[in-house]
């Protein structure tokens, strides 16, 4: 059940005051996807440049953390997909933020988990919030009209895993893109706990991303010398994929969100 919050104001305790040394990021929209997943849109007080796939550094008071950017550079707001870590330092405080609330954002985006322009095939493995960099890359590519030139067309194969259907936050958008641009976007959402009642009605792929990825690499007939594999999100998924694919000669890049 998605809850869109529109109430104004900032949970006003001193430790939530954004660091004045940095630009501010004002929360303009918040969608609660589940109890521990939310999508927020932020308006940055200064021009904020980034490449699709990069991350920004958000903060409240002295606490700062990295967040991959879902939105593409052409979009007006920074879109971030956040998972609540109940014992974490920052995310429980972010959960108190309401529309109009302020965070700080470091002025420069960072990261090298960006699209390899030399490759035509982009095989993207992600779990839950780890979808963010892929979303940004696909949105920007389609916005730029890169798919309209037939010679240099690039294809995005997006494997998107979660335990539960309601955690697949961008499934509707990706399904629509895959239907509208079938030669550019191939979308494979997968559920790892298909027998649980929360997943009733699921008819798509089942199993963790890392257990089905190789099957899809084969199904899509991807050429090793023209394919980049991107793995982002759960460290276990990344580790497993790296162990399986790197020795096989796949060109592999990763972005880990936390250390187990
Ligand atoms: C490059 C990069 C990009 C990132 N992008 C995103 C993003 O788009 N969305 C997002 O939600 N997070 C993202 N993260 C993780 C984010 O930076 C924070 O680590 C996370 O939000 C937890 O912060 P916290 O202060 O609440 O918890 P912390 O106090 O930092 O962590 C408490 C403990 O929880 C562990 N932990 C952190 N995150 C998780 C998790 N998701 N699941 C289980 N354990 C965890 C930590 O390793 C630590 O042991 C990214 C991290 C990196 C390095």
XYZ file of N, CA and C and ligand atoms in Angstrom, residues 37 55-56 63-70 80-95 110-111 129-130 132-133 232 234-235 255-260, ligand 1:
179
model
N 10.372 0.991 3.128
C 10.887 1.490 1.846
C 10.164 2.771 1.471
N 26.087 8.602 -7.122
C 25.361 8.776 -5.863
C 25.606 10.168 -5.269
N 24.679 10.578 -4.423
C 24.841 11.837 -3.708
C 25.062 11.525 -2.230
N 25.402 13.589 10.562
C 25.352 12.235 9.983
C 25.121 12.329 8.481
N 26.003 11.674 7.734
C 25.873 11.688 6.273
C 25.985 10.269 5.724
N 25.224 10.008 4.650
C 25.304 8.700 4.011
C 25.162 8.870 2.496
N 25.663 7.854 1.785
C 25.606 7.864 0.315
C 24.262 7.319 -0.163
N 23.694 7.932 -1.202
C 22.455 7.417 -1.808
C 22.540 7.516 -3.325
N 22.377 6.371 -3.973
C 22.368 6.348 -5.434
C 21.154 7.126 -5.928
N 21.326 7.775 -7.055
C 20.263 8.656 -7.550
C 19.405 7.903 -8.571
N 18.108 7.878 -8.320
C 17.160 7.204 -9.221
C 16.854 8.086 -10.423
N 15.315 9.605 -4.741
C 16.103 8.638 -3.975
C 15.163 7.562 -3.446
N 15.624 6.326 -3.477
C 14.837 5.178 -3.000
C 15.561 4.645 -1.756
N 14.923 4.773 -0.614
C 15.619 4.487 0.648
C 14.998 3.318 1.391
N 15.882 2.508 1.968
C 15.423 1.427 2.845
C 15.735 1.812 4.287
N 14.756 1.603 5.150
C 14.946 1.901 6.569
C 15.816 0.822 7.206
N 16.883 1.253 7.879
C 17.688 0.333 8.695
C 17.335 0.688 10.145
N 16.506 -0.133 10.783
C 15.929 0.283 12.069
C 16.965 0.708 13.120
N 18.143 0.033 13.139
C 19.167 0.413 14.119
C 20.166 1.403 13.542
N 19.915 1.877 12.361
C 20.859 2.773 11.705
C 20.835 4.163 12.309
N 21.878 4.925 11.969
C 21.963 6.289 12.510
C 21.102 7.280 11.732
N 21.148 7.166 10.392
C 20.475 8.196 9.601
C 19.052 7.838 9.182
N 18.838 6.626 8.705
C 17.524 6.349 8.085
C 16.339 6.517 9.053
N 16.443 6.135 10.335
C 15.282 6.396 11.207
C 14.968 7.898 11.293
N 16.000 8.721 11.197
C 15.768 10.183 11.229
C 15.137 10.644 9.911
N 15.586 10.022 8.808
C 14.974 10.374 7.516
C 13.490 10.014 7.522
N 13.150 8.937 8.215
C 11.746 8.505 8.253
C 10.854 9.526 8.963
N 29.171 11.570 -6.699
C 30.374 10.737 -6.835
C 30.024 9.381 -7.420
N 31.066 8.649 -7.770
C 30.869 7.255 -8.156
C 31.243 6.964 -9.596
N 16.488 -1.479 -3.452
C 16.964 -0.102 -3.678
C 18.139 -0.055 -4.657
N 18.783 -1.191 -4.870
C 19.929 -1.259 -5.788
C 19.553 -1.020 -7.241
N 18.381 1.744 -8.247
C 18.489 3.189 -8.499
C 19.409 3.566 -9.672
N 20.670 3.129 -9.692
C 21.545 3.573 -10.796
C 21.036 3.140 -12.176
N 24.239 -4.257 -8.309
C 24.073 -3.211 -7.299
C 23.049 -3.613 -6.248
N 22.310 -5.700 -2.692
C 22.643 -6.640 -1.624
C 24.054 -7.215 -1.814
N 24.925 -7.104 -0.791
C 26.300 -7.584 -0.959
C 26.388 -9.077 -1.261
N 28.417 -2.121 -7.207
C 28.218 -1.044 -6.229
C 27.547 -1.677 -5.015
N 28.298 -1.742 -3.912
C 27.729 -2.353 -2.696
C 27.188 -1.268 -1.787
N 25.990 -1.480 -1.279
C 25.368 -0.471 -0.427
C 25.784 -0.592 1.037
N 26.147 -1.768 1.452
C 26.627 -1.926 2.830
C 27.479 -3.173 2.930
N 28.210 -3.262 4.080
C 29.030 -4.455 4.314
C 28.303 -5.325 5.319
N 28.208 -6.648 5.053
C 27.485 -7.509 5.993
C 28.217 -7.624 7.335
C 27.562 4.123 -3.005
C 26.394 3.839 -2.079
C 25.103 4.070 -2.517
C 24.017 3.804 -1.673
N 22.751 4.001 -2.134
C 21.697 3.703 -1.340
C 20.347 3.853 -1.822
O 20.106 4.256 -2.969
N 19.325 3.550 -0.979
C 19.566 3.094 0.298
O 18.592 2.838 1.026
N 20.828 2.945 0.776
C 21.874 3.248 -0.002
N 23.156 3.111 0.479
C 23.319 2.768 1.912
C 23.292 4.072 2.733
O 24.465 4.831 2.461
C 23.258 3.801 4.248
O 24.300 2.915 4.572
C 21.931 3.202 4.694
O 20.840 4.071 4.359
C 21.915 2.975 6.212
O 22.220 4.177 6.864
P 21.967 4.312 8.412
O 22.761 5.500 8.897
O 20.520 4.297 8.740
O 22.602 2.987 9.013
P 24.096 2.819 9.562
O 24.177 3.393 10.938
O 25.056 3.361 8.539
O 24.243 1.263 9.535
C 23.907 0.389 10.591
C 24.278 -1.028 10.174
O 23.381 -1.498 9.151
C 24.111 -1.962 7.999
N 23.298 -1.606 6.819
C 23.318 -0.458 6.122
N 22.396 -0.475 5.138
C 21.779 -1.679 5.238
C 20.723 -2.296 4.533
N 20.109 -1.696 3.489
N 20.341 -3.514 4.911
C 20.919 -4.151 5.958
N 21.931 -3.616 6.671
C 22.350 -2.399 6.317
C 25.440 -1.232 8.076
O 26.443 -1.972 7.405
C 25.700 -1.140 9.586
O 26.253 -2.347 10.059
C 24.248 3.345 -0.349
C 25.566 3.127 0.091
C 26.615 3.356 -0.761
C 28.027 3.097 -0.262
